[in-house]
Amino acid sequence: ALAGRHGATVAVIAGAELERDFPLVHAVGAASTRQPRLIDLSWGPEDAPRVTLVGKGVAFDTGGLDIKPSAGMLLMKKDMGGAAAALAAADMAMGAGLRLRLRLLIPAVENAISGEAFRPGDVIRSRAGLTVEIGNTDAEGRLILADALALADAEAPDLLIDFATLTGAARTALGPDLPAYFTEDDALAAAFEAAGRTAIDPVWRLPLHAPYASLLASKVADLNNVSGGPFAGAITAALFLRRFAPNTKRHVHVDLYGWNPSTKSGRPEGGEVQSARLVYALLKERYPA
């Protein structure tokens, strides 16, 4: 419906093609009776600046074989909040006719449990060629994002933004209202925060502290999908993702909650799209119609 409304083209990759070309996405979704997919939407003139939005689309997250406790699973219908934010930002950008070549990538999976589930200790070769040791199946969001980011990075877009309900560590640091974001580009960070103020859609920058990359070391693969200790979980997740987009200089990773735990003025309790208004304000400023 979104593609048809704006005259965009869309491809849906699934089955054997997904298993071959996006092995991390396939592995995370393999246990579900609902087939995993990668949704790839493109819009805008080919000669315009390339902007790619990537959204984590975990429709439900049991945690996989590293299963969540029941209390931790109750809200996991919101684990597609990153995909919702990316879709909303894309919808606004296309509706405004901004001067850009937009690409929207959504790896869509259910992290379920069955005999087909991926396992702790598995080593999986990603689309980028990097091998990943599975330290925890409940750190699945970064896995599906990694393959999507590798696809995006092949074009080295002018701007790459990914959205994900990724870590409890970001929520511990900043609470439910304030998404964390990460980027290596200070000028882009300033523009990102200015757009947040304009849109009344606040975010807070956390550091991509490079030495913490050592926490993702693996003895059997290029990297582990989780750190070996309790520290800096949001940062190590962001550093993990950065490994899969080395050619893209302007990359922002947004770690959001996607849920309003209590009713506020104009904001009912429940699912909440965070950072979409910010990103639209940023795109409108950088790529005006």
C-alpha positions as YAML, in Angstrom:
chain: A
units: angstrom
residues:
- id: 1
  name: ALA
  ca: [0.00, 0.00, 0.00]
- id: 2
  name: LEU
  ca: [2.81, 2.43, 0.86]
- id: 3
  name: ALA
  ca: [4.65, 1.72, -2.38]
- id: 4
  name: GLY
  ca: [1.50, 2.03, -4.46]
- id: 5
  name: ARG
  ca: [0.52, 5.32, -2.84]
- id: 6
  name: HIS
  ca: [3.85, 6.93, -3.71]
- id: 7
  name: GLY
  ca: [4.74, 5.15, -6.95]
- id: 8
  name: ALA
  ca: [7.67, 3.31, -5.36]
- id: 9
  name: THR
  ca: [9.03, -0.06, -6.41]
- id: 10
  name: VAL
  ca: [9.23, -2.87, -3.89]
- id: 11
  name: ALA
  ca: [10.81, -6.31, -3.83]
- id: 12
  name: VAL
  ca: [10.30, -8.98, -1.17]
- id: 13
  name: ILE
  ca: [13.11, -11.51, -0.77]
- id: 14
  name: ALA
  ca: [12.28, -14.82, 0.91]
- id: 15
  name: GLY
  ca: [12.91, -18.54, 0.75]
- id: 16
  name: ALA
  ca: [16.07, -19.95, -0.81]
- id: 17
  name: GLU
  ca: [17.17, -16.53, -2.05]
- id: 18
  name: LEU
  ca: [16.98, -15.10, 1.46]
- id: 19
  name: GLU
  ca: [18.89, -18.07, 2.90]
- id: 20
  name: ARG
  ca: [21.64, -17.62, 0.30]
- id: 21
  name: ASP
  ca: [21.98, -13.83, 0.27]
- id: 22
  name: PHE
  ca: [20.86, -12.80, 3.78]
- id: 23
  name: PRO
  ca: [21.89, -15.72, 6.01]
- id: 24
  name: LEU
  ca: [21.56, -13.85, 9.32]
- id: 25
  name: VAL
  ca: [18.00, -12.76, 8.53]
- id: 26
  name: HIS
  ca: [17.14, -16.30, 7.49]
- id: 27
  name: ALA
  ca: [18.70, -17.84, 10.61]
- id: 28
  name: VAL
  ca: [16.79, -15.61, 13.02]
- id: 29
  name: GLY
  ca: [13.46, -16.30, 11.34]
- id: 30
  name: ALA
  ca: [13.97, -19.98, 10.55]
- id: 31
  name: ALA
  ca: [12.06, -21.32, 13.58]
- id: 32
  name: SER
  ca: [8.82, -19.54, 12.78]
- id: 33
  name: THR
  ca: [5.94, -20.84, 10.69]
- id: 34
  name: ARG
  ca: [5.84, -17.29, 9.30]
- id: 35
  name: GLN
  ca: [8.53, -17.06, 6.65]
- id: 36
  name: PRO
  ca: [11.28, -14.44, 7.20]
- id: 37
  name: ARG
  ca: [11.61, -11.76, 4.54]
- id: 38
  name: LEU
  ca: [13.63, -8.76, 3.49]
- id: 39
  name: ILE
  ca: [11.49, -5.92, 2.14]
- id: 40
  name: ASP
  ca: [13.33, -3.57, -0.24]
- id: 41
  name: LEU
  ca: [11.54, -0.37, -1.37]
- id: 42
  name: SER
  ca: [13.01, 2.27, -3.70]
- id: 43
  name: TRP
  ca: [11.66, 5.68, -4.66]
- id: 44
  name: GLY
  ca: [12.86, 8.87, -6.33]
- id: 45
  name: PRO
  ca: [15.12, 9.85, -9.25]
- id: 46
  name: GLU
  ca: [18.25, 7.76, -9.77]
- id: 47
  name: ASP
  ca: [20.47, 10.84, -9.98]
- id: 48
  name: ALA
  ca: [19.35, 12.27, -6.60]
- id: 49
  name: PRO
  ca: [21.39, 11.84, -3.39]
- id: 50
  name: ARG
  ca: [20.94, 8.35, -1.98]
- id: 51
  name: VAL
  ca: [19.35, 7.99, 1.46]
- id: 52
  name: THR
  ca: [18.74, 4.57, 2.97]
- id: 53
  name: LEU
  ca: [16.54, 3.86, 5.99]
- id: 54
  name: VAL
  ca: [16.74, 0.46, 7.69]
- id: 55
  name: GLY
  ca: [14.22, -0.70, 10.29]
- id: 56
  name: LYS
  ca: [14.37, -3.71, 12.61]
- id: 57
  name: GLY
  ca: [11.20, -5.68, 11.93]
- id: 58
  name: VAL
  ca: [10.97, -8.38, 14.60]
- id: 59
  name: ALA
  ca: [7.22, -9.02, 14.64]
- id: 60
  name: PHE
  ca: [7.50, -10.94, 17.91]
- id: 61
  name: ASP
  ca: [10.53, -11.87, 19.98]
- id: 62
  name: THR
  ca: [10.48, -14.87, 22.29]
- id: 63
  name: GLY
  ca: [14.23, -14.57, 22.72]
- id: 64
  name: GLY
  ca: [14.71, -17.79, 20.76]
- id: 65
  name: LEU
  ca: [16.40, -20.70, 22.52]
- id: 66
  name: ASP
  ca: [17.79, -18.17, 25.01]
- id: 67
  name: ILE
  ca: [14.14, -17.64, 25.89]
- id: 68
  name: LYS
  ca: [12.92, -14.53, 27.66]
- id: 69
  name: PRO
  ca: [11.12, -14.79, 31.01]
- id: 70
  name: SER
  ca: [7.37, -14.24, 30.70]
- id: 71
  name: ALA
  ca: [7.57, -10.67, 32.02]
- id: 72
  name: GLY
  ca: [10.20, -9.83, 29.42]
- id: 73
  name: MET
  ca: [8.07, -11.23, 26.60]
- id: 74
  name: LEU
  ca: [4.84, -9.35, 27.29]
- id: 75
  name: LEU
  ca: [5.67, -6.28, 25.21]
- id: 76
  name: MET
  ca: [7.55, -8.05, 22.43]
- id: 77
  name: LYS
  ca: [4.89, -7.27, 19.86]
- id: 78
  name: LYS
  ca: [6.60, -3.85, 19.87]
- id: 79
  name: ASP
  ca: [9.91, -5.27, 18.66]
- id: 80
  name: MET
  ca: [9.05, -4.03, 15.18]
- id: 81
  name: GLY
  ca: [9.17, -0.43, 16.44]
- id: 82
  name: GLY
  ca: [12.27, 0.31, 14.38]
- id: 83
  name: ALA
  ca: [10.54, -0.82, 11.20]
- id: 84
  name: ALA
  ca: [7.52, 1.34, 12.09]
- id: 85
  name: ALA
  ca: [9.76, 4.39, 12.55]
- id: 86
  name: ALA
  ca: [11.55, 3.77, 9.25]
- id: 87
  name: LEU
  ca: [8.23, 3.31, 7.43]
- id: 88
  name: ALA
  ca: [6.81, 6.50, 8.93]
- id: 89
  name: ALA
  ca: [9.86, 8.57, 8.01]
- id: 90
  name: ALA
  ca: [9.85, 7.14, 4.48]
- id: 91
  name: ASP
  ca: [6.12, 7.85, 4.08]
- id: 92
  name: MET
  ca: [6.60, 11.50, 5.06]
- id: 93
  name: ALA
  ca: [9.66, 11.95, 2.83]
- id: 94
  name: MET
  ca: [7.92, 10.48, -0.22]
- id: 95
  name: GLY
  ca: [4.72, 12.39, 0.49]
- id: 96
  name: ALA
  ca: [6.66, 15.66, 0.54]
- id: 97
  name: GLY
  ca: [8.41, 14.84, -2.74]
- id: 98
  name: LEU
  ca: [11.87, 15.43, -1.29]
- id: 99
  name: ARG
  ca: [14.78, 15.50, -3.71]
- id: 100
  name: LEU
  ca: [16.42, 12.17, -2.85]
- id: 101
  name: ARG
  ca: [16.75, 8.59, -3.99]
- id: 102
  name: LEU
  ca: [15.17, 6.79, -1.06]
- id: 103
  name: ARG
  ca: [15.71, 3.17, -0.17]
- id: 104
  name: LEU
  ca: [13.84, 1.49, 2.67]
- id: 105
  name: LEU
  ca: [15.04, -1.89, 3.93]
- id: 106
  name: ILE
  ca: [13.06, -3.91, 6.47]
- id: 107
  name: PRO
  ca: [14.25, -7.34, 7.55]
- id: 108
  name: ALA
  ca: [11.02, -8.89, 8.86]
- id: 109
  name: VAL
  ca: [11.16, -11.96, 11.11]
- id: 110
  name: GLU
  ca: [9.64, -13.68, 14.11]
- id: 111
  name: ASN
  ca: [12.24, -14.91, 16.61]
- id: 112
  name: ALA
  ca: [10.46, -18.13, 17.57]
- id: 113
  name: ILE
  ca: [11.33, -21.53, 19.01]
- id: 114
  name: SER
  ca: [11.25, -24.87, 17.19]
- id: 115
  name: GLY
  ca: [13.59, -27.57, 15.97]
- id: 116
  name: GLU
  ca: [14.64, -25.17, 13.19]
- id: 117
  name: ALA
  ca: [15.81, -22.45, 15.60]
- id: 118
  name: PHE
  ca: [19.34, -21.10, 15.43]
- id: 119
  name: ARG
  ca: [21.39, -21.98, 18.48]
- id: 120
  name: PRO
  ca: [23.82, -20.43, 20.95]
- id: 121
  name: GLY
  ca: [27.28, -21.31, 19.69]
- id: 122
  name: ASP
  ca: [26.32, -21.38, 16.01]
- id: 123
  name: VAL
  ca: [28.72, -19.61, 13.65]
- id: 124
  name: ILE
  ca: [27.01, -17.95, 10.69]
- id: 125
  name: ARG
  ca: [28.64, -16.25, 7.72]
- id: 126
  name: SER
  ca: [26.88, -12.94, 7.10]
- id: 127
  name: ARG
  ca: [26.09, -11.26, 3.80]
- id: 128
  name: ALA
  ca: [29.16, -9.07, 4.33]
- id: 129
  name: GLY
  ca: [31.37, -12.16, 4.63]
- id: 130
  name: LEU
  ca: [32.06, -11.65, 8.33]
- id: 131
  name: THR
  ca: [31.45, -14.70, 10.49]
- id: 132
  name: VAL
  ca: [29.36, -14.21, 13.62]
- id: 133
  name: GLU
  ca: [29.34, -16.46, 16.67]
- id: 134
  name: ILE
  ca: [25.92, -16.55, 18.33]
- id: 135
  name: GLY
  ca: [26.53, -15.77, 21.97]
- id: 136
  name: ASN
  ca: [22.84, -15.21, 22.66]
- id: 137
  name: THR
  ca: [19.82, -15.80, 20.44]
- id: 138
  name: ASP
  ca: [17.99, -12.93, 22.15]
- id: 139
  name: ALA
  ca: [20.41, -10.47, 20.54]
- id: 140
  name: GLU
  ca: [18.71, -11.13, 17.22]
- id: 141
  name: GLY
  ca: [17.93, -7.58, 16.13]
- id: 142
  name: ARG
  ca: [21.54, -6.70, 15.39]
- id: 143
  name: LEU
  ca: [21.84, -9.88, 13.30]
- id: 144
  name: ILE
  ca: [19.02, -9.04, 10.92]
- id: 145
  name: LEU
  ca: [20.13, -5.41, 10.74]
- id: 146
  name: ALA
  ca: [23.68, -6.52, 9.88]
- id: 147
  name: ASP
  ca: [22.64, -8.19, 6.63]
- id: 148
  name: ALA
  ca: [20.40, -5.26, 5.68]
- id: 149
  name: LEU
  ca: [23.17, -2.76, 6.45]
- id: 150
  name: ALA
  ca: [25.59, -4.74, 4.29]
- id: 151
  name: LEU
  ca: [23.16, -4.46, 1.38]
- id: 152
  name: ALA
  ca: [22.76, -0.72, 1.97]
- id: 153
  name: ASP
  ca: [26.50, -0.18, 2.32]
- id: 154
  name: ALA
  ca: [27.18, -1.64, -1.13]
- id: 155
  name: GLU
  ca: [25.78, 1.62, -2.56]
- id: 156
  name: ALA
  ca: [27.65, 3.81, -0.03]
- id: 157
  name: PRO
  ca: [24.62, 6.12, 0.33]
- id: 158
  name: ASP
  ca: [24.96, 9.79, 1.18]
- id: 159
  name: LEU
  ca: [23.08, 9.06, 4.42]
- id: 160
  name: LEU
  ca: [22.23, 5.79, 6.17]
- id: 161
  name: ILE
  ca: [19.95, 5.67, 9.22]
- id: 162
  name: ASP
  ca: [18.90, 2.51, 11.02]
- id: 163
  name: PHE
  ca: [16.18, 2.31, 13.66]
- id: 164
  name: ALA
  ca: [15.84, -0.50, 16.20]
- id: 165
  name: THR
  ca: [14.33, -1.45, 19.53]
- id: 166
  name: LEU
  ca: [17.73, -2.91, 20.24]
- id: 167
  name: THR
  ca: [19.06, -2.86, 23.81]
- id: 168
  name: GLY
  ca: [17.86, -2.72, 27.38]
- id: 169
  name: ALA
  ca: [21.10, -0.90, 28.14]
- id: 170
  name: ALA
  ca: [19.91, 2.18, 26.23]
- id: 171
  name: ARG
  ca: [16.68, 2.17, 28.21]
- id: 172
  name: THR
  ca: [18.54, 1.81, 31.49]
- id: 173
  name: ALA
  ca: [20.66, 4.82, 30.56]
- id: 174
  name: LEU
  ca: [17.98, 7.08, 29.06]
- id: 175
  name: GLY
  ca: [14.55, 5.69, 29.93]
- id: 176
  name: PRO
  ca: [11.63, 5.10, 27.55]
- id: 177
  name: ASP
  ca: [11.21, 8.65, 26.20]
- id: 178
  name: LEU
  ca: [14.71, 9.36, 24.92]
- id: 179
  name: PRO
  ca: [16.17, 7.23, 22.10]
- id: 180
  name: ALA
  ca: [19.92, 6.84, 22.03]
- id: 181
  name: TYR
  ca: [21.73, 7.53, 18.79]
- id: 182
  name: PHE
  ca: [25.25, 6.86, 17.59]
- id: 183
  name: THR
  ca: [27.31, 8.35, 14.77]
- id: 184
  name: GLU
  ca: [30.96, 9.03, 14.03]
- id: 185
  name: ASP
  ca: [30.13, 12.28, 12.20]
- id: 186
  name: ASP
  ca: [30.01, 15.28, 14.55]
- id: 187
  name: ALA
  ca: [28.44, 17.59, 11.96]
- id: 188
  name: LEU
  ca: [25.72, 15.04, 11.28]
- id: 189
  name: ALA
  ca: [25.17, 14.65, 15.04]
- id: 190
  name: ALA
  ca: [24.63, 18.40, 15.38]
- id: 191
  name: ALA
  ca: [22.13, 18.37, 12.50]
- id: 192
  name: PHE
  ca: [20.39, 15.31, 13.95]
- id: 193
  name: GLU
  ca: [19.87, 16.95, 17.33]
- id: 194
  name: ALA
  ca: [18.77, 20.23, 15.73]
- id: 195
  name: ALA
  ca: [16.15, 18.32, 13.75]
- id: 196
  name: GLY
  ca: [15.02, 16.68, 16.98]
- id: 197
  name: ARG
  ca: [14.50, 20.08, 18.57]
- id: 198
  name: THR
  ca: [12.61, 21.34, 15.52]
- id: 199
  name: ALA
  ca: [10.32, 18.30, 15.48]
- id: 200
  name: ILE
  ca: [10.03, 18.08, 19.30]
- id: 201
  name: ASP
  ca: [11.33, 14.53, 18.91]
- id: 202
  name: PRO
  ca: [14.36, 14.41, 21.24]
- id: 203
  name: VAL
  ca: [17.31, 12.02, 21.16]
- id: 204
  name: TRP
  ca: [20.59, 11.71, 23.06]
- id: 205
  name: ARG
  ca: [23.98, 10.88, 21.60]
- id: 206
  name: LEU
  ca: [26.01, 8.04, 23.09]
- id: 207
  name: PRO
  ca: [29.64, 7.38, 22.12]
- id: 208
  name: LEU
  ca: [30.94, 4.83, 19.65]
- id: 209
  name: HIS
  ca: [33.85, 4.08, 21.98]
- id: 210
  name: ALA
  ca: [36.11, 2.02, 19.72]
- id: 211
  name: PRO
  ca: [38.07, 0.17, 22.45]
- id: 212
  name: TYR
  ca: [34.84, -1.55, 23.51]
- id: 213
  name: ALA
  ca: [34.87, -3.44, 20.20]
- id: 214
  name: SER
  ca: [37.23, -5.87, 21.90]
- id: 215
  name: LEU
  ca: [34.28, -6.99, 24.04]
- id: 216
  name: LEU
  ca: [32.81, -8.61, 20.91]
- id: 217
  name: ALA
  ca: [35.85, -10.83, 20.34]
- id: 218
  name: SER
  ca: [35.28, -14.48, 19.44]
- id: 219
  name: LYS
  ca: [37.72, -17.39, 19.37]
- id: 220
  name: VAL
  ca: [35.93, -19.06, 16.47]
- id: 221
  name: ALA
  ca: [34.50, -16.21, 14.36]
- id: 222
  name: ASP
  ca: [35.20, -12.64, 13.30]
- id: 223
  name: LEU
  ca: [32.99, -11.38, 16.12]
- id: 224
  name: ASN
  ca: [30.37, -12.41, 18.66]
- id: 225
  name: ASN
  ca: [26.86, -10.99, 18.57]
- id: 226
  name: VAL
  ca: [27.07, -10.07, 22.29]
- id: 227
  name: SER
  ca: [29.79, -8.84, 24.60]
- id: 228
  name: GLY
  ca: [31.36, -11.11, 27.16]
- id: 229
  name: GLY
  ca: [30.35, -8.98, 30.14]
- id: 230
  name: PRO
  ca: [27.60, -6.77, 31.57]
- id: 231
  name: PHE
  ca: [29.00, -3.41, 30.47]
- id: 232
  name: ALA
  ca: [28.17, -0.92, 27.68]
- id: 233
  name: GLY
  ca: [25.54, -3.04, 25.96]
- id: 234
  name: ALA
  ca: [24.14, -0.23, 23.82]
- id: 235
  name: ILE
  ca: [27.62, 0.82, 22.69]
- id: 236
  name: THR
  ca: [28.79, -2.69, 21.82]
- id: 237
  name: ALA
  ca: [25.58, -3.25, 19.83]
- id: 238
  name: ALA
  ca: [26.23, -0.06, 17.87]
- id: 239
  name: LEU
  ca: [29.86, -1.07, 17.29]
- id: 240
  name: PHE
  ca: [28.66, -4.46, 16.04]
- id: 241
  name: LEU
  ca: [26.40, -2.78, 13.48]
- id: 242
  name: ARG
  ca: [29.13, -0.39, 12.36]
- id: 243
  name: ARG
  ca: [31.22, -3.35, 11.19]
- id: 244
  name: PHE
  ca: [28.64, -4.01, 8.48]
- id: 245
  name: ALA
  ca: [28.59, -0.53, 6.90]
- id: 246
  name: PRO
  ca: [32.29, 0.39, 6.57]
- id: 247
  name: ASN
  ca: [31.91, 2.28, 3.28]
- id: 248
  name: THR
  ca: [29.16, 4.62, 4.47]
- id: 249
  name: LYS
  ca: [30.58, 7.69, 6.18]
- id: 250
  name: ARG
  ca: [27.29, 9.25, 7.31]
- id: 251
  name: HIS
  ca: [25.61, 6.53, 9.34]
- id: 252
  name: VAL
  ca: [23.29, 7.03, 12.30]
- id: 253
  name: HIS
  ca: [22.09, 4.16, 14.48]
- id: 254
  name: VAL
  ca: [18.99, 4.90, 16.60]
- id: 255
  name: ASP
  ca: [18.26, 2.66, 19.60]
- id: 256
  name: LEU
  ca: [14.66, 3.38, 20.62]
- id: 257
  name: TYR
  ca: [11.99, 1.95, 22.92]
- id: 258
  name: GLY
  ca: [8.93, 2.27, 20.69]
- id: 259
  name: TRP
  ca: [6.44, 2.18, 23.54]
- id: 260
  name: ASN
  ca: [4.83, 4.77, 25.79]
- id: 261
  name: PRO
  ca: [4.44, 3.11, 29.21]
- id: 262
  name: SER
  ca: [1.88, 5.64, 30.49]
- id: 263
  name: THR
  ca: [-0.58, 8.10, 29.00]
- id: 264
  name: LYS
  ca: [0.67, 11.65, 28.53]
- id: 265
  name: SER
  ca: [-0.89, 14.66, 26.84]
- id: 266
  name: GLY
  ca: [-1.39, 13.71, 23.20]
- id: 267
  name: ARG
  ca: [0.48, 10.44, 23.73]
- id: 268
  name: PRO
  ca: [-1.67, 7.48, 24.77]
- id: 269
  name: GLU
  ca: [-0.18, 4.44, 26.43]
- id: 270
  name: GLY
  ca: [1.04, 1.90, 23.90]
- id: 271
  name: GLY
  ca: [3.10, 1.76, 20.75]
- id: 272
  name: GLU
  ca: [4.88, 4.99, 19.89]
- id: 273
  name: VAL
  ca: [6.85, 5.87, 16.77]
- id: 274
  name: GLN
  ca: [10.04, 7.58, 17.93]
- id: 275
  name: SER
  ca: [12.56, 9.53, 15.81]
- id: 276
  name: ALA
  ca: [10.48, 9.46, 12.61]
- id: 277
  name: ARG
  ca: [9.53, 13.15, 12.87]
- id: 278
  name: LEU
  ca: [13.14, 14.00, 13.63]
- id: 279
  name: VAL
  ca: [14.41, 12.12, 10.57]
- id: 280
  name: TYR
  ca: [11.79, 13.69, 8.33]
- id: 281
  name: ALA
  ca: [12.81, 17.15, 9.58]
- id: 282
  name: LEU
  ca: [16.45, 16.29, 8.87]
- id: 283
  name: LEU
  ca: [15.71, 15.02, 5.36]
- id: 284
  name: LYS
  ca: [13.53, 18.04, 4.57]
- id: 285
  name: GLU
  ca: [16.41, 20.33, 5.57]
- id: 286
  name: ARG
  ca: [19.11, 18.42, 3.65]
- id: 287
  name: TYR
  ca: [17.15, 17.39, 0.54]
- id: 288
  name: PRO
  ca: [14.38, 19.96, -0.03]
- id: 289
  name: ALA
  ca: [11.76, 19.34, -2.70]
...
